[in-house]
Coordinates of C-alpha atoms in Angstrom, one line a residue:
M7 CA -59.6 2.5 -14.6
K8 CA -62.7 0.1 -14.5
S9 CA -65.3 0.8 -17.1
R10 CA -68.1 -1.2 -18.4
S11 CA -66.3 -2.1 -21.6
L12 CA -63.4 -3.7 -19.4
Y13 CA -65.9 -5.7 -17.4
A14 CA -67.5 -7.0 -20.5
F15 CA -64.1 -8.0 -22.3
M16 CA -63.1 -9.9 -18.9
A17 CA -66.3 -11.7 -18.8
L18 CA -65.9 -12.9 -22.3
I19 CA -62.4 -14.1 -21.4
V20 CA -63.7 -16.2 -18.5
I21 CA -66.5 -17.8 -20.5
A22 CA -64.2 -18.6 -23.2
S23 CA -61.7 -20.2 -20.7
L24 CA -64.5 -22.1 -19.2
A25 CA -65.6 -23.6 -22.5
L26 CA -62.2 -24.6 -23.4
S27 CA -61.3 -26.4 -20.1
G28 CA -64.5 -27.8 -19.3
C29 CA -63.7 -27.3 -15.6
Q30 CA -64.8 -24.7 -12.9
A31 CA -62.6 -21.4 -13.3
T32 CA -60.3 -20.9 -10.4
Q33 CA -60.6 -17.0 -10.9
T34 CA -63.7 -15.2 -11.5
A35 CA -63.8 -11.9 -13.6
Q36 CA -65.0 -8.8 -12.1
A37 CA -68.6 -8.2 -12.6
Q38 CA -71.0 -5.2 -12.2
P39 CA -71.2 -4.6 -8.4
S40 CA -74.2 -5.8 -6.8
S41 CA -77.1 -3.4 -6.6
S42 CA -79.5 -5.5 -4.6
D43 CA -79.7 -2.9 -1.8
F44 CA -79.6 0.2 -4.0
N45 CA -82.4 2.4 -3.9
P46 CA -82.5 4.9 -6.8
V47 CA -83.5 8.5 -6.4
S48 CA -84.8 11.1 -8.7
V49 CA -85.9 14.6 -9.0
T50 CA -88.6 15.9 -11.3
A51 CA -90.3 19.2 -12.0
P52 CA -94.0 19.0 -12.7
D53 CA -93.6 20.7 -16.1
C54 CA -91.4 22.9 -18.4
T55 CA -93.4 26.1 -17.8
Q56 CA -91.2 27.9 -15.3
G57 CA -88.2 28.5 -17.5
N58 CA -86.4 25.4 -16.4
R59 CA -84.5 23.6 -19.2
I60 CA -84.1 20.4 -17.2
R61 CA -87.3 18.3 -16.3
A62 CA -86.0 15.3 -14.6
I63 CA -82.7 13.8 -13.3
T64 CA -83.1 10.2 -12.6
A65 CA -80.8 7.4 -11.3
V66 CA -81.9 4.4 -13.6
D67 CA -79.9 2.0 -11.8
Q68 CA -76.7 1.9 -9.6
Y69 CA -74.5 3.1 -12.5
T70 CA -76.9 4.9 -14.9
V71 CA -78.1 8.4 -14.9
K72 CA -80.7 10.0 -17.2
F73 CA -81.2 13.6 -17.6
T74 CA -84.7 14.7 -19.3
L75 CA -84.4 18.2 -20.8
C76 CA -87.2 20.6 -21.7
E77 CA -85.6 21.3 -25.0
P78 CA -82.9 19.9 -27.2
D79 CA -79.3 20.7 -26.3
R80 CA -76.4 19.2 -28.3
T81 CA -73.9 20.8 -25.9
F82 CA -75.3 19.1 -22.6
P83 CA -72.3 16.5 -22.3
A84 CA -69.9 19.6 -22.6
K85 CA -71.7 21.6 -19.9
V86 CA -71.9 18.9 -17.3
G87 CA -67.9 18.9 -17.4
A88 CA -67.7 22.3 -15.9
P89 CA -66.1 22.4 -12.4
A90 CA -69.3 23.7 -11.0
F91 CA -70.7 20.2 -11.4
S92 CA -68.1 18.3 -9.7
I93 CA -69.7 15.3 -8.2
Q94 CA -70.2 15.1 -4.5
D95 CA -70.9 12.1 -2.2
D96 CA -74.7 12.1 -1.5
A97 CA -73.8 11.5 2.3
V98 CA -71.4 14.5 2.5
L99 CA -74.1 16.7 0.7
S100 CA -76.5 15.9 3.3
E101 CA -74.2 16.1 6.1
T102 CA -73.3 19.8 5.1
Q103 CA -76.9 20.5 3.7
G104 CA -75.2 21.6 0.5
D105 CA -73.2 24.4 2.1
P106 CA -70.3 25.2 -0.5
V107 CA -68.0 26.4 2.2
K108 CA -68.5 23.3 4.3
I109 CA -68.0 21.0 1.2
S110 CA -64.9 22.8 0.5
Q111 CA -63.7 22.3 4.0
I112 CA -64.3 18.5 3.8
A113 CA -63.2 18.3 0.2
N114 CA -64.4 14.7 -0.2
G115 CA -63.8 14.0 -4.0
T116 CA -63.0 11.3 -6.6
G117 CA -60.2 13.3 -8.2
P118 CA -56.5 12.5 -8.4
F119 CA -55.2 14.5 -5.2
S120 CA -56.8 14.8 -1.8
I121 CA -56.2 17.7 0.5
V122 CA -53.9 16.9 3.6
D123 CA -53.1 20.4 5.0
T124 CA -54.7 23.8 5.0
S125 CA -53.1 25.1 8.2
I126 CA -50.7 27.6 6.6
I127 CA -52.3 30.9 5.5
K128 CA -52.3 31.3 1.8
Q129 CA -51.3 27.7 1.2
I130 CA -52.8 24.2 0.9
R131 CA -51.1 20.9 0.3
L132 CA -52.5 18.0 -1.7
E133 CA -51.2 14.5 -2.0
R134 CA -51.9 12.1 -4.8
R135 CA -54.6 9.5 -4.3
E136 CA -53.0 6.0 -4.6
D137 CA -56.5 4.5 -5.3
Y138 CA -57.2 7.1 -8.1
W139 CA -59.4 5.6 -10.7
G140 CA -58.0 7.3 -13.7
T141 CA -54.3 7.4 -15.2
P142 CA -51.7 7.1 -12.5
V143 CA -50.6 10.4 -10.9
R144 CA -46.8 11.2 -11.4
L145 CA -46.5 13.9 -8.7
R146 CA -46.4 12.9 -5.1
S147 CA -47.8 16.2 -3.8
I148 CA -48.9 19.6 -5.0
T149 CA -48.7 22.8 -2.6
L150 CA -50.9 25.4 -3.8
Q151 CA -50.1 29.1 -2.9
W152 CA -51.6 32.4 -4.0
N153 CA -50.8 36.0 -4.1
G154 CA -52.6 38.6 -6.2
D155 CA -49.3 40.6 -7.1
S156 CA -47.8 39.3 -10.3
K157 CA -44.4 40.8 -9.3
F158 CA -44.4 38.7 -6.2
R159 CA -45.2 35.8 -8.0
R160 CA -42.6 36.4 -10.5
T161 CA -39.9 37.1 -7.8
N162 CA -40.7 33.6 -6.3
L163 CA -40.3 31.9 -9.5
S164 CA -37.1 33.7 -10.2
V165 CA -35.6 32.7 -6.7
R166 CA -36.9 29.1 -7.2
S167 CA -39.3 29.2 -4.1
V168 CA -42.0 27.9 -6.4
D169 CA -41.9 25.6 -9.4
G170 CA -44.8 27.5 -11.4
I171 CA -46.9 30.5 -11.3
S172 CA -50.4 31.5 -13.0
S173 CA -51.1 34.9 -14.8
V174 CA -47.7 35.9 -15.9
N175 CA -47.7 39.7 -16.4
P176 CA -47.0 40.5 -20.2
N177 CA -44.0 42.5 -19.3
D178 CA -42.4 39.7 -17.6
V179 CA -42.8 37.2 -20.6
N180 CA -39.6 38.0 -22.3
S181 CA -37.4 38.0 -19.1
I182 CA -38.8 34.7 -18.3
R183 CA -38.0 33.2 -21.7
L184 CA -34.3 34.6 -21.3
D185 CA -33.7 32.8 -18.2
S186 CA -32.5 29.4 -19.1
Y187 CA -33.9 28.0 -15.8
L188 CA -37.5 29.0 -16.5
Q189 CA -40.0 28.5 -19.3
V190 CA -43.1 30.1 -20.5
V191 CA -46.2 28.1 -21.3
E192 CA -49.1 29.6 -23.0
A193 CA -52.7 28.3 -22.8
P194 CA -54.7 28.3 -26.1
V195 CA -56.3 31.8 -27.0
V196 CA -59.8 31.1 -26.2
S197 CA -61.0 34.2 -24.3
T198 CA -62.2 37.7 -25.4
V199 CA -61.7 41.2 -23.7
F200 CA -64.6 43.5 -24.7
V201 CA -66.5 46.7 -23.9
G202 CA -70.0 45.7 -22.8
M203 CA -73.0 48.1 -23.1
N204 CA -76.6 47.4 -21.6
N205 CA -79.0 48.5 -24.3
T206 CA -81.7 49.3 -21.6
I207 CA -79.5 52.2 -20.3
A208 CA -79.2 55.5 -22.0
P209 CA -77.3 56.4 -24.1
F210 CA -76.6 52.8 -24.9
D211 CA -80.1 52.2 -25.9
S212 CA -79.5 54.1 -29.2
L213 CA -78.2 51.8 -32.1
V214 CA -76.4 54.7 -33.7
I215 CA -74.6 55.8 -30.5
R216 CA -73.4 52.2 -30.2
Q217 CA -72.3 52.0 -33.8
A218 CA -70.6 55.3 -33.5
L219 CA -68.7 53.8 -30.3
A220 CA -67.6 50.8 -32.4
T221 CA -64.9 52.8 -34.2
A222 CA -63.4 54.4 -31.1
F223 CA -61.0 51.7 -30.0
D224 CA -57.5 50.6 -31.3
H225 CA -57.7 46.8 -31.0
Q226 CA -54.3 46.3 -32.3
K227 CA -52.5 48.7 -29.9
L228 CA -54.7 47.2 -27.0
A229 CA -53.3 43.7 -28.0
L230 CA -49.7 44.7 -28.2
D231 CA -49.4 46.9 -25.2
F232 CA -51.5 45.3 -22.6
F233 CA -51.6 41.6 -23.2
G234 CA -49.6 38.5 -23.6
P235 CA -47.6 37.6 -26.9
S236 CA -50.4 35.5 -28.5
A237 CA -53.1 38.1 -27.9
A238 CA -54.8 39.4 -31.1
P239 CA -57.2 42.0 -32.0
A240 CA -60.7 40.8 -32.0
S241 CA -63.2 41.1 -34.9
Q242 CA -65.9 39.2 -33.0
L243 CA -66.8 37.5 -29.6
V244 CA -65.7 34.0 -30.7
P245 CA -61.9 33.6 -31.1
P246 CA -60.4 31.8 -34.1
Y247 CA -59.3 28.9 -31.9
F248 CA -63.1 27.6 -32.5
D249 CA -63.1 26.4 -36.0
I250 CA -66.8 26.0 -35.7
G251 CA -68.2 29.3 -34.4
H252 CA -65.6 31.8 -35.7
T253 CA -66.5 33.6 -38.9
S254 CA -63.1 33.9 -40.7
S255 CA -64.3 36.5 -43.0
L256 CA -65.6 38.9 -40.5
R257 CA -63.9 42.3 -40.0
W258 CA -64.8 44.9 -37.3
Y259 CA -65.0 48.5 -38.0
D260 CA -61.7 50.3 -38.5
F261 CA -60.3 52.5 -35.8
D262 CA -61.1 56.1 -36.4
T263 CA -61.9 58.5 -33.7
R264 CA -62.7 61.3 -36.2
K265 CA -65.5 59.0 -37.6
T266 CA -66.8 58.3 -34.0
N267 CA -67.0 62.0 -33.3
E268 CA -68.9 62.7 -36.7
Q269 CA -71.4 59.8 -36.1
L270 CA -71.9 60.9 -32.4
T271 CA -72.5 64.4 -33.7
A272 CA -75.0 63.3 -36.3
A273 CA -76.7 61.1 -33.7
G274 CA -77.2 64.2 -31.4
F275 CA -75.0 62.8 -28.7
D276 CA -74.5 65.0 -25.8
F277 CA -70.8 65.8 -25.6
T278 CA -71.3 67.4 -22.2
Q279 CA -72.2 64.2 -20.4
E280 CA -69.6 61.9 -18.8
L281 CA -69.9 58.3 -19.7
V282 CA -69.0 55.9 -16.8
L283 CA -66.7 53.1 -17.8
S284 CA -66.7 50.6 -15.0
Y285 CA -64.3 47.6 -14.6
D286 CA -63.0 45.1 -12.3
E287 CA -59.8 46.6 -10.5
T288 CA -58.2 43.4 -9.5
P289 CA -55.7 42.0 -12.1
S290 CA -56.7 38.5 -13.6
D291 CA -55.3 35.8 -15.9
L292 CA -57.4 37.6 -18.6
I293 CA -56.8 41.3 -18.1
P294 CA -53.5 41.5 -16.2
E295 CA -53.4 45.5 -15.8
P296 CA -57.2 46.4 -15.8
S297 CA -56.5 50.0 -14.8
L298 CA -54.0 50.6 -17.6
V299 CA -56.4 49.1 -20.2
A300 CA -59.3 51.2 -19.0
S301 CA -57.2 54.3 -19.0
E302 CA -56.2 53.6 -22.6
L303 CA -59.9 53.2 -23.5
A304 CA -60.8 56.4 -21.9
A305 CA -58.0 58.2 -23.7
E306 CA -59.1 56.9 -27.1
L307 CA -62.7 58.1 -26.1
K308 CA -61.3 61.5 -25.3
S309 CA -59.6 61.8 -28.8
A310 CA -63.2 61.4 -30.1
G311 CA -64.4 64.1 -28.0
V312 CA -66.2 61.8 -25.5
K313 CA -65.8 62.6 -21.7
V314 CA -65.1 59.2 -19.6
K315 CA -65.2 58.8 -15.9
L316 CA -63.4 55.6 -14.8
K317 CA -65.2 53.5 -12.1
P318 CA -62.9 50.7 -10.7
L319 CA -64.7 48.3 -8.6
A320 CA -63.8 45.5 -6.3
S321 CA -64.2 42.0 -7.9
A322 CA -67.4 41.1 -5.7
E323 CA -69.0 44.4 -6.3
F324 CA -68.2 44.4 -10.1
Q325 CA -69.8 40.9 -10.4
R326 CA -72.8 42.0 -8.3
A327 CA -73.4 45.1 -10.1
W328 CA -72.9 43.3 -13.6
M329 CA -75.3 40.6 -12.8
A330 CA -77.8 43.1 -11.4
G331 CA -77.8 45.0 -14.8
E332 CA -76.6 48.1 -13.1
L333 CA -73.5 48.8 -15.7
G334 CA -74.3 50.5 -18.7
F335 CA -70.8 50.7 -20.0
Y336 CA -67.9 48.4 -18.7
L337 CA -64.6 46.6 -19.6
A338 CA -64.8 42.8 -19.0
A339 CA -63.5 39.7 -20.3
F340 CA -65.1 36.1 -20.9
K341 CA -63.7 32.8 -21.0
P342 CA -66.1 30.2 -22.4
D343 CA -67.4 27.7 -19.6
Y344 CA -67.1 24.6 -22.0
P345 CA -65.3 23.7 -25.2
D346 CA -67.9 25.0 -27.7
A347 CA -68.4 28.3 -29.3
N348 CA -72.1 28.1 -28.1
S349 CA -70.7 29.0 -24.7
F350 CA -70.3 32.4 -26.0
F351 CA -73.5 32.6 -28.1
E352 CA -75.6 31.1 -25.3
T353 CA -74.4 33.1 -22.4
F354 CA -74.8 36.7 -24.0
F355 CA -77.6 36.3 -26.6
L356 CA -79.9 33.5 -26.0
Q357 CA -82.2 35.5 -23.8
D358 CA -82.4 38.9 -22.1
N359 CA -79.7 39.4 -19.6
P360 CA -78.1 42.0 -17.4
M361 CA -74.9 41.9 -19.4
I362 CA -76.3 43.3 -22.7
G363 CA -80.0 44.0 -21.9
K364 CA -82.6 43.1 -24.5
T365 CA -81.5 40.3 -26.8
D366 CA -82.4 40.0 -30.5
A367 CA -85.0 37.3 -31.3
A368 CA -83.4 36.5 -34.6
I369 CA -80.3 35.7 -32.8
A370 CA -81.9 33.6 -30.3
E371 CA -83.4 31.6 -33.0
E372 CA -80.0 30.8 -34.6
I373 CA -78.7 29.9 -31.1
Q374 CA -81.5 27.2 -30.8
T375 CA -80.5 25.9 -34.4
I376 CA -76.9 25.6 -32.9
M377 CA -78.1 23.6 -29.9
T378 CA -80.3 21.3 -31.8
S379 CA -78.0 20.4 -34.8
N380 CA -74.9 18.1 -35.2
D381 CA -74.4 19.2 -38.7
P382 CA -71.2 21.4 -38.6
S383 CA -72.3 23.2 -41.8
I384 CA -75.6 24.2 -40.1
I385 CA -73.9 25.3 -36.9
Q386 CA -71.3 27.3 -38.9
A387 CA -74.1 29.0 -40.8
S388 CA -76.1 30.1 -37.8
A389 CA -72.7 31.2 -36.2
D390 CA -72.1 33.4 -38.9
V391 CA -75.4 35.0 -38.9
I392 CA -75.1 35.7 -35.1
N393 CA -71.5 37.0 -35.5
N394 CA -72.4 39.4 -38.3
S395 CA -75.6 40.5 -36.4
V396 CA -73.5 41.4 -33.3
K397 CA -71.3 43.6 -35.6
Q398 CA -74.3 45.2 -37.0
S399 CA -76.1 45.8 -33.8
V400 CA -72.9 46.6 -31.8
I401 CA -74.4 44.5 -29.1
L402 CA -70.8 44.8 -27.5
I403 CA -67.4 45.5 -28.9
P404 CA -65.0 42.9 -28.9
L405 CA -61.4 44.1 -28.4
V406 CA -58.9 41.4 -27.9
H407 CA -58.5 37.7 -28.0
T408 CA -56.4 36.7 -25.2
N409 CA -55.1 33.8 -23.1
E410 CA -53.4 33.0 -19.7
V411 CA -49.8 32.8 -19.5
L412 CA -48.1 30.5 -17.1
G413 CA -44.4 30.4 -15.8
F414 CA -42.5 27.4 -14.8
R415 CA -39.0 26.2 -13.7
S416 CA -37.4 24.5 -16.5
A417 CA -37.2 21.3 -14.1
V418 CA -40.8 20.8 -14.5
G419 CA -41.4 18.6 -17.5
S420 CA -44.5 17.2 -19.6
I421 CA -46.4 20.4 -19.2
I422 CA -49.8 20.9 -21.1
A423 CA -51.7 24.1 -20.6
G424 CA -55.1 23.5 -22.3
P425 CA -57.8 25.9 -23.1
F426 CA -59.6 24.6 -19.8
G427 CA -56.7 23.7 -17.6
E428 CA -53.6 22.2 -17.1
N429 CA -52.2 18.5 -16.8
F430 CA -50.8 18.7 -13.2
S431 CA -51.3 15.0 -12.7
S432 CA -48.9 14.1 -15.4
M433 CA -46.3 16.7 -14.8
T434 CA -43.0 15.5 -13.8
I435 CA -40.4 17.0 -11.5
A436 CA -37.3 15.6 -9.5
G437 CA -38.7 14.6 -6.0
Q438 CA -42.3 14.5 -7.6
N439 CA -43.3 17.5 -5.3
L440 CA -44.5 20.6 -7.0
T441 CA -45.2 24.1 -5.5
F442 CA -47.7 26.3 -7.6
M443 CA -48.4 29.9 -6.8
Q444 CA -51.7 31.3 -8.6
S445 CA -53.4 34.5 -8.0
N446 CA -56.6 33.8 -6.2
P447 CA -57.3 31.5 -3.2
A448 CA -58.0 27.9 -3.3
S449 CA -60.7 28.0 -0.9
D450 CA -63.8 27.7 -3.2
L451 CA -63.5 23.9 -4.1
W452 CA -67.0 23.6 -5.1
P453 CA -67.4 26.7 -7.3
V454 CA -71.2 26.8 -7.9
N455 CA -71.1 30.6 -8.4
F456 CA -69.2 32.6 -10.8
S457 CA -65.8 32.2 -9.9
T458 CA -62.1 32.4 -10.9
T459 CA -59.9 30.2 -13.3
D460 CA -57.9 29.5 -10.1
A461 CA -60.8 28.1 -8.3
G462 CA -61.7 25.7 -11.3
R463 CA -57.9 24.7 -11.4
T464 CA -58.0 23.6 -7.8
A465 CA -61.4 22.0 -7.9
R466 CA -60.3 19.8 -10.9
L467 CA -57.3 18.4 -8.8
V468 CA -59.8 17.1 -6.0
Y469 CA -63.0 16.4 -7.8
D470 CA -64.2 14.8 -11.0
T471 CA -67.1 15.8 -13.4
L472 CA -69.2 13.2 -15.5
T473 CA -67.1 14.5 -18.5
T474 CA -63.9 16.3 -18.9
Y475 CA -62.2 18.3 -21.7
D476 CA -59.4 17.7 -24.1
L477 CA -56.3 19.3 -23.2
T478 CA -55.2 19.7 -26.9
G479 CA -58.4 20.7 -28.4
V480 CA -62.1 21.4 -27.9
G481 CA -63.3 17.9 -27.5
V482 CA -65.3 16.3 -24.7
L483 CA -63.8 13.2 -23.2
P484 CA -65.3 10.5 -20.6
G485 CA -65.0 11.6 -16.9
L486 CA -66.7 9.8 -14.2
A487 CA -69.2 8.7 -17.1
D488 CA -67.4 6.0 -19.1
S489 CA -69.9 6.9 -22.0
W490 CA -73.2 8.7 -22.8
S491 CA -75.8 9.0 -25.5
S492 CA -79.0 10.8 -26.2
N493 CA -82.3 10.2 -28.0
A494 CA -82.8 11.4 -31.6
S495 CA -84.1 14.8 -30.2
M496 CA -81.2 15.3 -27.7
T497 CA -83.7 15.8 -24.9
E498 CA -82.8 12.8 -23.0
W499 CA -79.1 12.2 -22.3
T500 CA -78.0 9.0 -20.4
F501 CA -74.6 8.5 -18.8
L502 CA -72.9 5.2 -17.8
L503 CA -70.8 5.4 -14.7
R504 CA -67.5 3.8 -14.0
Y505 CA -67.5 1.2 -11.5
D506 CA -65.3 1.2 -8.2
V507 CA -64.6 4.9 -8.3
A508 CA -63.9 5.8 -4.5
F509 CA -64.2 9.1 -3.0
S510 CA -61.4 10.1 -0.7
N511 CA -63.5 9.0 2.5
G512 CA -63.8 5.6 0.8
A513 CA -67.5 5.8 -0.2
L514 CA -68.1 4.5 -3.7
L515 CA -69.5 6.4 -6.5
D516 CA -73.0 5.6 -7.8
A517 CA -75.9 7.2 -9.6
N518 CA -77.5 8.6 -6.6
D519 CA -74.4 10.8 -5.9
V520 CA -74.8 12.3 -9.5
V521 CA -78.5 12.9 -8.8
A522 CA -77.9 14.4 -5.4
T523 CA -75.2 16.8 -6.9
F524 CA -77.5 18.1 -9.5
A525 CA -80.5 18.1 -7.3
A526 CA -78.7 20.3 -4.7
Q527 CA -78.3 23.0 -7.4
A528 CA -81.4 22.3 -9.7
D529 CA -84.3 21.6 -7.0
A530 CA -85.3 24.5 -5.1
G531 CA -87.3 22.1 -2.9
N532 CA -84.4 20.0 -2.2
P533 CA -83.0 20.2 1.6
N534 CA -79.5 20.7 0.2
H535 CA -80.4 23.6 -2.1
R536 CA -79.2 26.7 -0.1
P537 CA -81.4 29.9 -0.8
E538 CA -78.3 32.2 -0.1
V539 CA -76.4 30.6 -3.1
N540 CA -77.0 31.9 -6.5
Y541 CA -75.9 28.8 -8.5
D542 CA -74.7 31.0 -11.2
Y543 CA -73.6 28.2 -13.7
Y544 CA -76.5 26.2 -13.2
R545 CA -78.8 29.0 -14.0
R546 CA -76.7 30.1 -17.0
F547 CA -76.6 26.7 -18.4
F548 CA -79.9 25.2 -17.5
G549 CA -82.4 28.2 -16.7
N550 CA -84.7 28.3 -13.7
F551 CA -84.8 25.8 -10.8
L552 CA -86.9 22.9 -10.7
N553 CA -89.8 23.3 -8.2
A554 CA -89.1 27.0 -7.7
Q555 CA -91.8 28.8 -5.4
P556 CA -93.7 31.4 -7.3

C-alpha cells in the first residue's frame, strides 16, 4: 500500500544515496503524483442554522480532504468508516446521477474484490483485485448466495454446497459444533434487543406506566431460549463489550409480573385495552426467531394481566412505520453503526426522534459532553448518567445483548468475525474459492439508507471507506485515508489520502472523489443528490442536509 510515510521514507533514501555517491541516481523514488491539472472542489452551507452538523467539505489538494463541522465531534473518524460512506468515483456518480441502484449495478470500487457475475438469480461472484492497494487478498474468488430460511442455509452447509453461512439459528449451534467437518464462529456481543416505547403515544406517555412495564419481562429466559450461546440478559442499552460507555454497576429491575400488575393498577391502567406490540416478522442475524420472541413477550405481559395484540410487519413496512413514529410499542434490535458507545446514545437520545418520541434535555447535554471530550473518565461519567437516566425514565426496555453467529466448513481457515464484519480477504481454503450464503440479497452495494448486516458485508468487499474498523476490538484504523487529524475543538477534521489507489475501472482516487461521495448525500442542491433517497445514515450521523430548500 502506498502511503505518505512510504513516499517520504523513499525520498530520504534517494537523497542520502545521491549525497554519498556524488553522481546522478539511476532510479528515482516515487513522489507525490502530479496535481498540476487537479481542480479541487468543495461544498459549503451558508451557515449552521438549518440543523446541519457539517458546514463544509473541501478538497484542499489532490490528496487532502477537510470536513468543517458545526459542532465538535470526537467520533467523526469512526462515523465516516460506515459502509454508507463507501467512496465512489466522482465520474460514476455523475454518470449515474447518484442513483444507488445504478451505482450498485456498476459496482466500481477500490475494495479487495470486484463483481464479475450477477447473471444467476440469488448469487453474485466476486474476484480478487490483483491491483488492490491493501494487504494482498488470499482468496481468488467469493461467491455470495442468499436465502432467508435458516434451515435452508444450515442444510447447504451440512452437505458442503457452501463453505460458510450467516445468521445461524441458535437451535443449530450445538449440532454444528458436534460435526467435525464444521465450525461455529461468533462475532462479539455488541448488539441489543429491546422493547421500544414512543413517549408521545398513550399509554406510553405515562412514566409510571413505563416503569411498571419495566418489570414485566424475563430477560434471562429470553436470552437462554431464543438467542445464541453468548447472548446475555441486558441491564442497559450498551453491551459490556464497550468498556467505555457500559455502566458495570447498573442492574435492571427484577422480573416480577405481580409487581407489574400492582404498579399498573395503582397508575389507573385500563386493563380492558389491548396493547399492540409491533415487530419485524423477518428473521435476522440479531433476532433469529422474531415471532417466538414476540409471543413470549405477550405471554409474560398476559401473566401481568395485560392484553396484547401482536402485529407482525414486513421489514420495509416495519422500518417505515418505525421511522414515521407510528409505533407506540415494539420489539426491535440495534447494532451500533460504528465502534463507539456513542452510536447507541446519539442514535436514540440526542434529539427528539420517532423511535422514542421526546428526548431528555439533560441526557442530550451528557451526549454533547461525550462528543467533545477525549478523556475516558469524563466520557464514562457522562455514560453512567445516561444509562441510569434511561433506567429511571424507562425510555426503552433493554432485553438481551446478542451477536451474530456464523457457520463455516472446518476447511476454511484464518477466520475472524469482528464486531463490524469479517476478514474474508484473509480467509484460506483449498482452491482459494469460497462460497458464502447469507440471509439477505447482496444487491444494495451502496447502502445509504437503513440496511442489513448482509448489505454492509457485501459493500465492504467491493468498496473502501476513509477509515475502517478493528476486527478484534473497537478501534478505528486507516482506510483510504492514511491518517487524519483535527483542530483542538474537533470541529475541523483533515484526512490525508493514500496515493495510487485505483478503482476497478482504472480511475485513481483523489480528494474530489471523497467530496463528491459526501456531497451526493449531504448537499440537497447537488445534481447527484436524489430526492427519493432518504440517506438515513447521513441524517442520523450529521443532521440535516446542506443547502436544503425551506
